Short mmCIF file of C-alpha atoms in Angstrom, two decimals:
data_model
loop_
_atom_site.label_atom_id
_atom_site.label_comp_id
_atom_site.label_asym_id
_atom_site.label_seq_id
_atom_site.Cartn_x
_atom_site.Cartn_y
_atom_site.Cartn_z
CA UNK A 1 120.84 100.39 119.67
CA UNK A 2 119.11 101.59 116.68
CA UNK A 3 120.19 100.92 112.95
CA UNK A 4 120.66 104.42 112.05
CA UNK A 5 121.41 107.11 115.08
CA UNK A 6 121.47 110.65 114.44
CA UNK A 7 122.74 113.57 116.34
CA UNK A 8 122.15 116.14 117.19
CA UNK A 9 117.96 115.68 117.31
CA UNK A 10 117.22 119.53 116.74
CA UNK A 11 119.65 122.57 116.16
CA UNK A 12 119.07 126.03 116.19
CA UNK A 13 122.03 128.19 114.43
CA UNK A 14 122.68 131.74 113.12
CA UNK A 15 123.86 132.17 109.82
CA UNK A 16 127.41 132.83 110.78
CA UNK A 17 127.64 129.11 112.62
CA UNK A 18 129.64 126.33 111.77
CA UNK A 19 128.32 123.30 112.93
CA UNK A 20 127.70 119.27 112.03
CA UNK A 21 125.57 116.95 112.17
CA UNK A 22 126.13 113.33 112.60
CA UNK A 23 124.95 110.00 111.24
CA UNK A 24 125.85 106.54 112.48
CA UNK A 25 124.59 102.82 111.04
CA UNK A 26 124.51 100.13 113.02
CA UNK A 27 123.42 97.77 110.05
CA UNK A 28 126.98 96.45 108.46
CA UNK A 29 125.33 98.66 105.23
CA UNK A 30 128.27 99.80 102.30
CA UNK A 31 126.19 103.11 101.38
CA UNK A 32 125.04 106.24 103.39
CA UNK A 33 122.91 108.97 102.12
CA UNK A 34 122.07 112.09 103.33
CA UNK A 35 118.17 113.69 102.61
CA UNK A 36 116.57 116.94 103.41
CA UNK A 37 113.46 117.45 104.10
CA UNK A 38 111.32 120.50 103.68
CA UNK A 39 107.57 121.48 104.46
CA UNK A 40 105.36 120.29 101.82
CA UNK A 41 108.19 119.20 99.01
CA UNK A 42 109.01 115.62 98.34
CA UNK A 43 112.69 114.23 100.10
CA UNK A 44 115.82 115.53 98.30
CA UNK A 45 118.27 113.67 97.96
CA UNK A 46 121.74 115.57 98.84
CA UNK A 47 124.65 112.90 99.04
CA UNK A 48 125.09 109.68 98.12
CA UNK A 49 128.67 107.55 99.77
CA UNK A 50 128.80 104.05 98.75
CA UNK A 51 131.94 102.18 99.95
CA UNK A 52 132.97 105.47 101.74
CA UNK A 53 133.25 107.16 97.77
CA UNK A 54 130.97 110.29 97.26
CA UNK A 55 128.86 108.96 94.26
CA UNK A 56 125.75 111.59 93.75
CA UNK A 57 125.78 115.59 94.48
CA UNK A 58 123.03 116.56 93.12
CA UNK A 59 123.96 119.83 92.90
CA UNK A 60 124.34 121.19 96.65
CA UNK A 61 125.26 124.39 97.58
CA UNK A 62 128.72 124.34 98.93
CA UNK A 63 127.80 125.06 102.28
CA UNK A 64 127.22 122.16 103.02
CA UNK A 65 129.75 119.65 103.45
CA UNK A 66 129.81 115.72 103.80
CA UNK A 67 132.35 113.99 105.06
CA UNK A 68 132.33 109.84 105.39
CA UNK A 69 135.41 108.61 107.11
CA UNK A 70 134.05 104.92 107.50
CA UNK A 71 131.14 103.38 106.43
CA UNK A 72 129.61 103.31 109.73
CA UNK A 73 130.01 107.15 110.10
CA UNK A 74 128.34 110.22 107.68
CA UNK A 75 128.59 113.77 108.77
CA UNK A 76 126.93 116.84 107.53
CA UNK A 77 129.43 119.85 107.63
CA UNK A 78 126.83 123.10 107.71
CA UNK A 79 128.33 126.55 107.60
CA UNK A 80 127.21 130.09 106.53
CA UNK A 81 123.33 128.66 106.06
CA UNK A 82 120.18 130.66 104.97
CA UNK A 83 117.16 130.49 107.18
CA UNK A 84 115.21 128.46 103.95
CA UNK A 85 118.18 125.86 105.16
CA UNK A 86 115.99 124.95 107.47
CA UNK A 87 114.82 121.56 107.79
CA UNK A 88 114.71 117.84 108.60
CA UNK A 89 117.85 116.57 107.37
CA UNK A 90 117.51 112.45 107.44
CA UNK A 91 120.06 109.78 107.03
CA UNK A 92 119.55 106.56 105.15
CA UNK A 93 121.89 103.55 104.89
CA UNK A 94 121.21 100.69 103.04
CA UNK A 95 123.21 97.63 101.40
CA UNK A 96 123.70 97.82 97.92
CA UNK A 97 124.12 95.03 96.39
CA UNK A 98 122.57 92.70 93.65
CA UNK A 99 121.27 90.42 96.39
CA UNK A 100 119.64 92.49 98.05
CA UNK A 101 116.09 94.81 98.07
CA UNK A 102 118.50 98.19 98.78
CA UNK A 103 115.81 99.60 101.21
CA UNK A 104 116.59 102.87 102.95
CA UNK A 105 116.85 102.40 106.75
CA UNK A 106 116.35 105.66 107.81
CA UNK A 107 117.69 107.48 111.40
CA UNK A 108 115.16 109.49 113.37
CA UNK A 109 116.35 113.08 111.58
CA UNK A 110 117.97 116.22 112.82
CA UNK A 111 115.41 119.01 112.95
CA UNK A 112 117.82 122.28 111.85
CA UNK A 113 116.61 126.01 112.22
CA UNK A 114 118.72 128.66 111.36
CA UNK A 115 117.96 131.91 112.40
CA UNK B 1 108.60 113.78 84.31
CA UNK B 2 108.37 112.74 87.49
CA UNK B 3 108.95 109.08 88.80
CA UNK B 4 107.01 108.93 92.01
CA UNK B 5 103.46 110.43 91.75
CA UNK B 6 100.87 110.71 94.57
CA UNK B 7 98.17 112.15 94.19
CA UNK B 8 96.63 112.08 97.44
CA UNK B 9 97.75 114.79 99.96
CA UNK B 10 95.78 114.04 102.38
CA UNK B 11 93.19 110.86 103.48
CA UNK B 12 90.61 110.15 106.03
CA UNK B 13 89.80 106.62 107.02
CA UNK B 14 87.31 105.22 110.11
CA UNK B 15 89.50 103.15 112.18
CA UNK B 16 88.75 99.59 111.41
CA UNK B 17 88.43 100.39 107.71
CA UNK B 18 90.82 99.55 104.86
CA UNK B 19 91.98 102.59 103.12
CA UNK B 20 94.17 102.48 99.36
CA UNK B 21 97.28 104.74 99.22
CA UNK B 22 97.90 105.41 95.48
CA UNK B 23 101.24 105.83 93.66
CA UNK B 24 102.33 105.50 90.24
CA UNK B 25 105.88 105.14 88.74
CA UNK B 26 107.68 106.07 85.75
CA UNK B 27 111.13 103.95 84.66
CA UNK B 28 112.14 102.69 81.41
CA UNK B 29 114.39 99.88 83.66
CA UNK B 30 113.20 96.30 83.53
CA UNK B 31 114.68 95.95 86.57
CA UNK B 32 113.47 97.96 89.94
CA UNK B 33 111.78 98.00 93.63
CA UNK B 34 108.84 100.00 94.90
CA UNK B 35 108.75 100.31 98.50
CA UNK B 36 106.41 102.32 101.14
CA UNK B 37 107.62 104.67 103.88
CA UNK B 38 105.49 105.27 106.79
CA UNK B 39 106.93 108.49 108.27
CA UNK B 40 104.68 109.50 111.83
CA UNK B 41 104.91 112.92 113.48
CA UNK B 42 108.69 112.25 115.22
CA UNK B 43 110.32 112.05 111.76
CA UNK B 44 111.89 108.55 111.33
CA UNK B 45 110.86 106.98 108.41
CA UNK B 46 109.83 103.79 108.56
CA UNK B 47 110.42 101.14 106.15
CA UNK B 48 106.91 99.45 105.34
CA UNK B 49 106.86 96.87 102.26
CA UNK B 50 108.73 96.17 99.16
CA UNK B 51 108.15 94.76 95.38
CA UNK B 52 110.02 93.57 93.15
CA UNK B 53 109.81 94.53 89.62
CA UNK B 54 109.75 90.82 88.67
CA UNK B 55 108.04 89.36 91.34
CA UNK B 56 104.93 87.82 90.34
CA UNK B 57 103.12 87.77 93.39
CA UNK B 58 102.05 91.01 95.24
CA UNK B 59 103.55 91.97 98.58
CA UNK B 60 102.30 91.56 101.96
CA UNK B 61 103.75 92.34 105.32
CA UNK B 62 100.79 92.11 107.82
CA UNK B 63 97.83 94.33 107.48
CA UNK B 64 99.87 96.16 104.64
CA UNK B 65 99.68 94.76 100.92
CA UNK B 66 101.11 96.12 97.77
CA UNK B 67 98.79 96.17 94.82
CA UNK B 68 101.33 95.71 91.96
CA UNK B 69 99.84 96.14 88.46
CA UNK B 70 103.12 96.68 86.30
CA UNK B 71 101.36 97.22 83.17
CA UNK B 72 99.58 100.65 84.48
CA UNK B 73 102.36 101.68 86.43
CA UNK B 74 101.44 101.53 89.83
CA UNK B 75 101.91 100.30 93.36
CA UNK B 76 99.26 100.97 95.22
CA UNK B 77 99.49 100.51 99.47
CA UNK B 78 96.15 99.07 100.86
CA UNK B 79 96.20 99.09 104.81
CA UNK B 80 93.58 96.74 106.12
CA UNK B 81 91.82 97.28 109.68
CA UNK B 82 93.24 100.48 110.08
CA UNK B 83 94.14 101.72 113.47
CA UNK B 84 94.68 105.00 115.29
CA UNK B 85 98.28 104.82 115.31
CA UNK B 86 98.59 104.53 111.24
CA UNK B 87 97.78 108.23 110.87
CA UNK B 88 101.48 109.30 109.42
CA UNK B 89 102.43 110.40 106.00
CA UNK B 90 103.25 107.59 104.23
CA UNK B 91 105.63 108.15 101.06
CA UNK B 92 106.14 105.58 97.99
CA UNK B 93 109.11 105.20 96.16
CA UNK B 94 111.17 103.42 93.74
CA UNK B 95 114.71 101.84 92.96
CA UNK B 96 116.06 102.19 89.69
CA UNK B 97 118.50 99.50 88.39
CA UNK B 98 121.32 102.13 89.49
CA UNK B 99 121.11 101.62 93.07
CA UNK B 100 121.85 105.25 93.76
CA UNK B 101 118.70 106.26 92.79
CA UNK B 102 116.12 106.53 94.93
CA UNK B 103 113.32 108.66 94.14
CA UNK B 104 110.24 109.29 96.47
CA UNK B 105 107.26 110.69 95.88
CA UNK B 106 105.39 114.03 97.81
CA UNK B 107 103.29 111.62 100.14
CA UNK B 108 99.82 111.03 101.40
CA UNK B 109 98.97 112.29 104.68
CA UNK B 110 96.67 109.62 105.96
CA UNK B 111 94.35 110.70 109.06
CA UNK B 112 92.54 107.38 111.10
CA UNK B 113 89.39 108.75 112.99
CA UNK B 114 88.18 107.07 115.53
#
């Protein structure tokens, strides 16, 4: 298996949708992130869990929702998007501790278009 | 200001050649990492190389190397003998002392022509 597995791969959703996407780490890692990606603007960070605690928002609409039940397991809770929603939305995990280099070990993405 | 700065969009290389990537950081921490992100046309990104803030030696991982010179500020990527698959954007970024953050920079779209 992969470190980091995402599903679904793509999505394609109307603005009324609820749906989720889902992020799973393989790795034994104590934080999660969540990052979106747009066309030509540098990764923004969304979420930040470390030990399954929400740490960083920076400052996301409230339509979209995390949710970390484990610290093997992230979800992305999307509902009533816009169509400039769309995007790659990646998930990192990565071990943080003072031991350690903290990379990001990314999962393959989940390629959202909302219509 | 902002803590990751490319300023190559885009780069052209012959295959075979080596080819600089360059990035420069802003922190007032003593203590961070600089890594490199290789990120092809599926999506993944894929962890490359990291340095230390207090290493004293300048990374290597292969045919990539890290050209560390703390005093400007930057953290250059040099690829040697490139090849056709290392055309991919290929983002830098940096670890502050908190561990949550993680800032990247806009990337460098690197073409290899054959």
């Amino acid at each position: 298996e992969t470190g980091v597995t995402q599903t679904p791969r793509h999505l394609v959703m109307g603005m009324t949708n609820k749906k989720s996407l889902k992020c799973e780490q393989h790795l034994g890692h104590n934080a999660m992130y969540w990052y979106k990606q747009s066309a030509k603007k540098p990764l923004e960070l969304m979420f930040v869990y470390s030990l399954e605690e929400r740490v960083e928002n920076n400052s996301v609409p409230s339509r979209f929702s995390p949710e970390c039940p484990n610290s093997s397991h992230l979800f992305l809770h999307l509902h009533t998007l816009q169509p400039e929603d769309s995007a790659l939305y990646l998930c990192a995990s990565s071990q943080d501790d003072r031991g350690s280099a903290g990379e990001l070990f990314f999962g393959e993405g989940s390629r959202l278009t909302v219509l | 200001a902002q803590k990751i700065t490319q300023t190559q969009p885009g780069m052209f290389v012959q295959e075979k050649e080596a080819v600089t990537l360059d990035c420069t950081y802003d922190t007032s921490d003593p203590s961070y990492g600089l890594f490199w992100y290789k990120q092809p046309s599926s999506g993944e990104m894929i962890f490359l190389i990291y340095q230390g803030s207090y290493d004293q030696q300048n990374a290597t991982e292969g045919r990539y190397s890290l050209n560390f010179q703390k005093a400007r500020k930057s953290a250059n990527l040099v690829i040697s003998a490139s090849q056709l698959g290392d055309s991919a954007m290929y983002f830098c970024a940096m670890r502050e002392r908190d561990f949550n953050k993680f800032y990247f920079g806009s990337g460098t779209k690197l073409n290899v022509k054959p």
